[in-house]
């Protein structure tokens, strides 16, 4: 389990980038060691702070194996970071990771907080018909992480699973919870360190049942 590339991007103006008109989805691999703070990689920017400004979205990881699957589906090559991830991984089951699971990467410890939910900016960037629906149905969504211990990461670093909470759900299952699976959502809410975003999801999905 290792990091293939560490990727950063700057905010740029783009007419296709929804109501904000700007995006930082176009990330590219960077050489050497990269400092990681509570808000993510040094040199990386986020345009939509309303939806992605939380420290629970400090890092986004996507697996090279899922890229390879998409390449066959789309019939075109997909470079590392084209989905806008900060960490492109190899030999790591990102979607099978559990909410609350912790990874040691280089000198950083990061915790899985939830799945990537596709949006219109992602669709426009990819230029694929019905991309949001296809990405959702495939369930190969990748994982957001918060930074528990700051440090540095670089391409080639190994990924060690430090802890894996009992009773939690996988990233794939959490994506189903986001889309209305009440039983899975309750399991996320039972995890004491769950992201505040899940409380907002609970208000939408569970209504009066939400804690």
PDB file of C-alpha atoms in Angstrom:
ATOM      1  CA  UNK A   1       0.000   0.000   0.000  1.00  0.00           C
ATOM      2  CA  UNK A   2       1.661   3.188  -1.126  1.00  0.00           C
ATOM      3  CA  UNK A   3       1.267   6.697  -2.482  1.00  0.00           C
ATOM      4  CA  UNK A   4       1.829   6.991  -6.228  1.00  0.00           C
ATOM      5  CA  UNK A   5       1.577  10.775  -6.378  1.00  0.00           C
ATOM      6  CA  UNK A   6       0.927  13.807  -4.181  1.00  0.00           C
ATOM      7  CA  UNK A   7      -1.180  16.362  -6.041  1.00  0.00           C
ATOM      8  CA  UNK A   8      -1.974  20.038  -5.595  1.00  0.00           C
ATOM      9  CA  UNK A   9      -3.922  22.638  -7.529  1.00  0.00           C
ATOM     10  CA  UNK A  10      -4.539  26.371  -7.578  1.00  0.00           C
ATOM     11  CA  UNK A  11      -7.885  28.121  -7.886  1.00  0.00           C
ATOM     12  CA  UNK A  12      -8.555  29.336 -11.422  1.00  0.00           C
ATOM     13  CA  UNK A  13     -11.453  31.143 -13.046  1.00  0.00           C
ATOM     14  CA  UNK A  14     -13.631  28.888 -15.228  1.00  0.00           C
ATOM     15  CA  UNK A  15     -16.969  29.637 -16.849  1.00  0.00           C
ATOM     16  CA  UNK A  16     -18.002  25.978 -16.555  1.00  0.00           C
ATOM     17  CA  UNK A  17     -17.345  25.857 -12.787  1.00  0.00           C
ATOM     18  CA  UNK A  18     -20.924  26.456 -11.653  1.00  0.00           C
ATOM     19  CA  UNK A  19     -22.171  29.478  -9.748  1.00  0.00           C
ATOM     20  CA  UNK A  20     -18.750  30.188  -8.223  1.00  0.00           C
ATOM     21  CA  UNK A  21     -17.071  30.416 -11.607  1.00  0.00           C
ATOM     22  CA  UNK A  22     -13.801  29.123 -10.191  1.00  0.00           C
ATOM     23  CA  UNK A  23     -12.306  25.766  -9.287  1.00  0.00           C
ATOM     24  CA  UNK A  24      -9.146  24.009  -8.127  1.00  0.00           C
ATOM     25  CA  UNK A  25     -10.062  20.553  -9.443  1.00  0.00           C
ATOM     26  CA  UNK A  26      -7.148  20.555 -11.900  1.00  0.00           C
ATOM     27  CA  UNK A  27      -4.445  19.102  -9.655  1.00  0.00           C
ATOM     28  CA  UNK A  28      -1.028  17.866 -10.729  1.00  0.00           C
ATOM     29  CA  UNK A  29       1.642  15.721  -9.053  1.00  0.00           C
ATOM     30  CA  UNK A  30       4.453  17.550  -7.273  1.00  0.00           C
ATOM     31  CA  UNK A  31       7.964  16.231  -6.545  1.00  0.00           C
ATOM     32  CA  UNK A  32       9.643  15.834  -3.199  1.00  0.00           C
ATOM     33  CA  UNK A  33       8.168  16.076   0.279  1.00  0.00           C
ATOM     34  CA  UNK A  34       5.015  18.121   0.846  1.00  0.00           C
ATOM     35  CA  UNK A  35       4.008  19.632   4.168  1.00  0.00           C
ATOM     36  CA  UNK A  36       0.579  18.589   5.463  1.00  0.00           C
ATOM     37  CA  UNK A  37      -1.333  20.750   7.927  1.00  0.00           C
ATOM     38  CA  UNK A  38      -4.837  20.563   9.344  1.00  0.00           C
ATOM     39  CA  UNK A  39      -6.211  22.122   6.153  1.00  0.00           C
ATOM     40  CA  UNK A  40      -4.332  19.822   3.799  1.00  0.00           C
ATOM     41  CA  UNK A  41      -1.306  19.999   1.536  1.00  0.00           C
ATOM     42  CA  UNK A  42       0.927  23.049   1.356  1.00  0.00           C
ATOM     43  CA  UNK A  43       0.354  24.750  -1.976  1.00  0.00           C
ATOM     44  CA  UNK A  44      -3.088  23.233  -2.514  1.00  0.00           C
ATOM     45  CA  UNK A  45      -6.197  25.401  -2.745  1.00  0.00           C
ATOM     46  CA  UNK A  46      -9.953  24.853  -2.595  1.00  0.00           C
ATOM     47  CA  UNK A  47     -12.402  27.080  -4.405  1.00  0.00           C
ATOM     48  CA  UNK A  48     -15.719  25.952  -2.899  1.00  0.00           C
ATOM     49  CA  UNK A  49     -15.136  26.549   0.788  1.00  0.00           C
ATOM     50  CA  UNK A  50     -18.830  26.121   1.577  1.00  0.00           C
ATOM     51  CA  UNK A  51     -18.778  22.452   0.585  1.00  0.00           C
ATOM     52  CA  UNK A  52     -15.070  21.586   0.778  1.00  0.00           C
ATOM     53  CA  UNK A  53     -13.582  24.069   3.237  1.00  0.00           C
ATOM     54  CA  UNK A  54     -13.886  21.867   6.298  1.00  0.00           C
ATOM     55  CA  UNK A  55     -10.835  20.272   7.894  1.00  0.00           C
ATOM     56  CA  UNK A  56     -12.732  16.995   7.408  1.00  0.00           C
ATOM     57  CA  UNK A  57     -12.005  17.472   3.693  1.00  0.00           C
ATOM     58  CA  UNK A  58      -8.325  18.254   4.213  1.00  0.00           C
ATOM     59  CA  UNK A  59      -7.222  15.426   1.905  1.00  0.00           C
ATOM     60  CA  UNK A  60      -8.901  13.412  -0.826  1.00  0.00           C
ATOM     61  CA  UNK A  61      -7.557   9.981  -1.784  1.00  0.00           C
ATOM     62  CA  UNK A  62      -8.312   8.010  -4.930  1.00  0.00           C
ATOM     63  CA  UNK A  63      -7.028   4.591  -5.983  1.00  0.00           C
ATOM     64  CA  UNK A  64      -5.095   3.959  -9.183  1.00  0.00           C
ATOM     65  CA  UNK A  65      -6.970   0.655  -9.499  1.00  0.00           C
ATOM     66  CA  UNK A  66     -10.255   2.565  -9.752  1.00  0.00           C
ATOM     67  CA  UNK A  67      -8.742   4.789 -12.427  1.00  0.00           C
ATOM     68  CA  UNK A  68      -7.815   1.667 -14.363  1.00  0.00           C
ATOM     69  CA  UNK A  69     -11.424   0.473 -14.124  1.00  0.00           C
ATOM     70  CA  UNK A  70     -12.684   3.835 -15.356  1.00  0.00           C
ATOM     71  CA  UNK A  71     -10.228   3.811 -18.240  1.00  0.00           C
ATOM     72  CA  UNK A  72     -11.839   0.612 -19.512  1.00  0.00           C
ATOM     73  CA  UNK A  73     -15.321   2.068 -19.010  1.00  0.00           C
ATOM     74  CA  UNK A  74     -14.594   5.399 -20.705  1.00  0.00           C
ATOM     75  CA  UNK A  75     -12.193   4.180 -23.358  1.00  0.00           C
ATOM     76  CA  UNK A  76      -9.561   6.814 -22.624  1.00  0.00           C
ATOM     77  CA  UNK A  77      -6.509   7.240 -20.458  1.00  0.00           C
ATOM     78  CA  UNK A  78      -6.879   8.907 -17.095  1.00  0.00           C
ATOM     79  CA  UNK A  79      -3.798  10.427 -15.488  1.00  0.00           C
ATOM     80  CA  UNK A  80      -3.210  10.526 -11.755  1.00  0.00           C
ATOM     81  CA  UNK A  81      -5.041  13.453 -10.119  1.00  0.00           C
ATOM     82  CA  UNK A  82      -7.511  14.030 -12.961  1.00  0.00           C
ATOM     83  CA  UNK A  83     -10.352  13.458 -10.469  1.00  0.00           C
ATOM     84  CA  UNK A  84      -8.887  16.183  -8.269  1.00  0.00           C
ATOM     85  CA  UNK A  85      -7.473  13.968  -5.532  1.00  0.00           C
ATOM     86  CA  UNK A  86      -4.537  14.960  -3.348  1.00  0.00           C
ATOM     87  CA  UNK A  87      -3.274  11.407  -2.905  1.00  0.00           C
ATOM     88  CA  UNK A  88      -3.270   8.812  -5.663  1.00  0.00           C
ATOM     89  CA  UNK A  89      -2.831   5.397  -4.050  1.00  0.00           C
ATOM     90  CA  UNK A  90      -1.803   1.911  -5.140  1.00  0.00           C
ATOM     91  CA  UNK A  91      -2.662  -1.447  -3.543  1.00  0.00           C
ATOM     92  CA  UNK A  92      -4.967   0.253  -1.029  1.00  0.00           C
ATOM     93  CA  UNK A  93      -8.706  -0.463  -0.855  1.00  0.00           C
ATOM     94  CA  UNK A  94      -9.773   3.162  -0.440  1.00  0.00           C
ATOM     95  CA  UNK A  95     -13.487   2.448  -0.882  1.00  0.00           C
ATOM     96  CA  UNK A  96     -13.280  -0.425   1.592  1.00  0.00           C
ATOM     97  CA  UNK A  97     -11.749   1.796   4.264  1.00  0.00           C
ATOM     98  CA  UNK A  98     -13.967   2.448   7.265  1.00  0.00           C
ATOM     99  CA  UNK A  99     -15.191   5.809   8.505  1.00  0.00           C
ATOM    100  CA  UNK A 100     -12.892   6.631  11.414  1.00  0.00           C
ATOM    101  CA  UNK A 101     -10.064   4.453  10.080  1.00  0.00           C
ATOM    102  CA  UNK A 102      -6.627   6.004  10.495  1.00  0.00           C
ATOM    103  CA  UNK A 103      -3.699   5.819   8.087  1.00  0.00           C
ATOM    104  CA  UNK A 104      -0.061   6.680   8.646  1.00  0.00           C
ATOM    105  CA  UNK A 105       1.390   8.193   5.471  1.00  0.00           C
ATOM    106  CA  UNK A 106       4.955   9.409   5.740  1.00  0.00           C
ATOM    107  CA  UNK A 107       4.951  11.325   9.025  1.00  0.00           C
ATOM    108  CA  UNK A 108       1.233  12.164   8.777  1.00  0.00           C
ATOM    109  CA  UNK A 109      -1.688  10.426  10.443  1.00  0.00           C
ATOM    110  CA  UNK A 110      -5.001  10.947   8.646  1.00  0.00           C
ATOM    111  CA  UNK A 111      -8.519   9.718   9.425  1.00  0.00           C
ATOM    112  CA  UNK A 112     -11.174   8.696   6.883  1.00  0.00           C
ATOM    113  CA  UNK A 113     -14.232  10.934   7.216  1.00  0.00           C
ATOM    114  CA  UNK A 114     -16.471  10.185   4.241  1.00  0.00           C
ATOM    115  CA  UNK A 115     -16.984   9.651   0.513  1.00  0.00           C
ATOM    116  CA  UNK A 116     -16.658  12.039  -2.389  1.00  0.00           C
ATOM    117  CA  UNK A 117     -20.081  13.158  -3.636  1.00  0.00           C
ATOM    118  CA  UNK A 118     -19.937  14.128  -7.338  1.00  0.00           C
ATOM    119  CA  UNK A 119     -21.111  17.582  -8.371  1.00  0.00           C
ATOM    120  CA  UNK A 120     -21.721  19.639 -11.486  1.00  0.00           C
ATOM    121  CA  UNK A 121     -18.183  21.032 -11.528  1.00  0.00           C
ATOM    122  CA  UNK A 122     -16.800  17.475 -11.574  1.00  0.00           C
ATOM    123  CA  UNK A 123     -19.197  16.597 -14.406  1.00  0.00           C
ATOM    124  CA  UNK A 124     -18.202  19.601 -16.483  1.00  0.00           C
ATOM    125  CA  UNK A 125     -14.512  18.980 -15.848  1.00  0.00           C
ATOM    126  CA  UNK A 126     -14.771  15.372 -17.018  1.00  0.00           C
ATOM    127  CA  UNK A 127     -16.894  16.212 -20.058  1.00  0.00           C
ATOM    128  CA  UNK A 128     -18.675  12.862 -19.863  1.00  0.00           C
ATOM    129  CA  UNK A 129     -22.390  12.479 -20.467  1.00  0.00           C
ATOM    130  CA  UNK A 130     -24.407  11.739 -17.300  1.00  0.00           C
ATOM    131  CA  UNK A 131     -21.142  11.688 -15.343  1.00  0.00           C
ATOM    132  CA  UNK A 132     -22.716  12.325 -11.917  1.00  0.00           C
ATOM    133  CA  UNK A 133     -25.085   9.389 -12.388  1.00  0.00           C
ATOM    134  CA  UNK A 134     -22.349   7.082 -13.705  1.00  0.00           C
ATOM    135  CA  UNK A 135     -19.920   7.977 -10.908  1.00  0.00           C
ATOM    136  CA  UNK A 136     -22.664   7.470  -8.329  1.00  0.00           C
ATOM    137  CA  UNK A 137     -23.725   4.101  -9.706  1.00  0.00           C
ATOM    138  CA  UNK A 138     -20.146   2.836  -9.916  1.00  0.00           C
ATOM    139  CA  UNK A 139     -19.556   3.582  -6.221  1.00  0.00           C
ATOM    140  CA  UNK A 140     -15.816   4.056  -6.785  1.00  0.00           C
ATOM    141  CA  UNK A 141     -15.869   7.397  -5.022  1.00  0.00           C
ATOM    142  CA  UNK A 142     -12.624   7.699  -3.060  1.00  0.00           C
ATOM    143  CA  UNK A 143     -12.263   8.995   0.493  1.00  0.00           C
ATOM    144  CA  UNK A 144     -11.951  12.313   2.263  1.00  0.00           C
ATOM    145  CA  UNK A 145      -9.644  12.479   5.277  1.00  0.00           C
ATOM    146  CA  UNK A 146      -8.916  14.796   8.194  1.00  0.00           C
ATOM    147  CA  UNK A 147      -5.357  15.317   9.435  1.00  0.00           C
ATOM    148  CA  UNK A 148      -4.844  13.973  12.957  1.00  0.00           C
ATOM    149  CA  UNK A 149      -1.062  14.416  13.088  1.00  0.00           C
ATOM    150  CA  UNK A 150       0.648  16.949  10.835  1.00  0.00           C
ATOM    151  CA  UNK A 151       3.823  16.129   8.955  1.00  0.00           C
ATOM    152  CA  UNK A 152       5.070  15.489   5.436  1.00  0.00           C
ATOM    153  CA  UNK A 153       4.163  13.120   2.614  1.00  0.00           C
ATOM    154  CA  UNK A 154       5.731  12.228  -0.705  1.00  0.00           C
ATOM    155  CA  UNK A 155       5.311   9.884  -3.645  1.00  0.00           C
ATOM    156  CA  UNK A 156       6.495   6.409  -2.703  1.00  0.00           C
ATOM    157  CA  UNK A 157       5.441   6.646   0.949  1.00  0.00           C
ATOM    158  CA  UNK A 158       3.835   3.522   2.343  1.00  0.00           C
ATOM    159  CA  UNK A 159       0.341   3.657   3.814  1.00  0.00           C
ATOM    160  CA  UNK A 160      -0.076   1.870   7.137  1.00  0.00           C
ATOM    161  CA  UNK A 161      -3.535   1.272   8.589  1.00  0.00           C
ATOM    162  CA  UNK A 162      -3.051   2.370  12.191  1.00  0.00           C
ATOM    163  CA  UNK A 163      -6.565   1.654  13.479  1.00  0.00           C
ATOM    164  CA  UNK A 164      -9.881   0.413  12.121  1.00  0.00           C
ATOM    165  CA  UNK A 165     -12.954   1.073  14.296  1.00  0.00           C
ATOM    166  CA  UNK A 166     -15.317  -1.769  15.095  1.00  0.00           C
ATOM    167  CA  UNK A 167     -18.901  -1.318  13.978  1.00  0.00           C
ATOM    168  CA  UNK A 168     -18.167   1.471  11.523  1.00  0.00           C
ATOM    169  CA  UNK A 169     -19.130   1.416   7.837  1.00  0.00           C
ATOM    170  CA  UNK A 170     -16.966   1.453   4.736  1.00  0.00           C
ATOM    171  CA  UNK A 171     -16.587   4.431   2.418  1.00  0.00           C
ATOM    172  CA  UNK A 172     -18.834   2.684  -0.104  1.00  0.00           C
ATOM    173  CA  UNK A 173     -21.459   2.048   2.568  1.00  0.00           C
ATOM    174  CA  UNK A 174     -21.224   5.653   3.758  1.00  0.00           C
ATOM    175  CA  UNK A 175     -21.993   6.764   0.203  1.00  0.00           C
ATOM    176  CA  UNK A 176     -25.181   4.704   0.389  1.00  0.00           C
ATOM    177  CA  UNK A 177     -25.929   6.289   3.765  1.00  0.00           C
ATOM    178  CA  UNK A 178     -25.572   9.733   2.196  1.00  0.00           C
ATOM    179  CA  UNK A 179     -28.135   8.702  -0.387  1.00  0.00           C
ATOM    180  CA  UNK A 180     -30.686   7.545   2.171  1.00  0.00           C
ATOM    181  CA  UNK A 181     -29.726   4.226   3.771  1.00  0.00           C
ATOM    182  CA  UNK A 182     -30.927   4.906   7.309  1.00  0.00           C
ATOM    183  CA  UNK A 183     -29.443   1.836   8.970  1.00  0.00           C
ATOM    184  CA  UNK A 184     -25.961   2.607   7.669  1.00  0.00           C
ATOM    185  CA  UNK A 185     -26.315   6.268   8.592  1.00  0.00           C
ATOM    186  CA  UNK A 186     -27.185   5.364  12.193  1.00  0.00           C
ATOM    187  CA  UNK A 187     -23.993   3.293  12.384  1.00  0.00           C
ATOM    188  CA  UNK A 188     -21.977   6.328  11.290  1.00  0.00           C
ATOM    189  CA  UNK A 189     -23.696   8.513  13.872  1.00  0.00           C
ATOM    190  CA  UNK A 190     -22.827   5.984  16.584  1.00  0.00           C
ATOM    191  CA  UNK A 191     -19.127   6.618  15.919  1.00  0.00           C
ATOM    192  CA  UNK A 192     -18.181   9.367  18.442  1.00  0.00           C
ATOM    193  CA  UNK A 193     -15.669  11.055  16.147  1.00  0.00           C
ATOM    194  CA  UNK A 194     -17.862  11.285  13.061  1.00  0.00           C
ATOM    195  CA  UNK A 195     -17.689  14.404  10.921  1.00  0.00           C
ATOM    196  CA  UNK A 196     -20.206  17.175  11.594  1.00  0.00           C
ATOM    197  CA  UNK A 197     -21.278  16.774   7.968  1.00  0.00           C
ATOM    198  CA  UNK A 198     -22.964  13.511   8.948  1.00  0.00           C
ATOM    199  CA  UNK A 199     -25.186  15.354  11.443  1.00  0.00           C
ATOM    200  CA  UNK A 200     -26.390  17.530   8.566  1.00  0.00           C
ATOM    201  CA  UNK A 201     -26.967  14.444   6.436  1.00  0.00           C
ATOM    202  CA  UNK A 202     -28.962  12.951   9.335  1.00  0.00           C
ATOM    203  CA  UNK A 203     -31.269  15.962   9.420  1.00  0.00           C
ATOM    204  CA  UNK A 204     -32.033  15.393   5.736  1.00  0.00           C
ATOM    205  CA  UNK A 205     -32.296  11.609   5.788  1.00  0.00           C
ATOM    206  CA  UNK A 206     -33.689  10.875   9.248  1.00  0.00           C
ATOM    207  CA  UNK A 207     -35.655  14.064   9.880  1.00  0.00           C
ATOM    208  CA  UNK A 208     -37.128  13.980  13.363  1.00  0.00           C
ATOM    209  CA  UNK A 209     -35.195  10.818  14.164  1.00  0.00           C
ATOM    210  CA  UNK A 210     -31.890  12.670  13.873  1.00  0.00           C
ATOM    211  CA  UNK A 211     -30.047  13.062  17.211  1.00  0.00           C
TER     212      UNK A 211
END
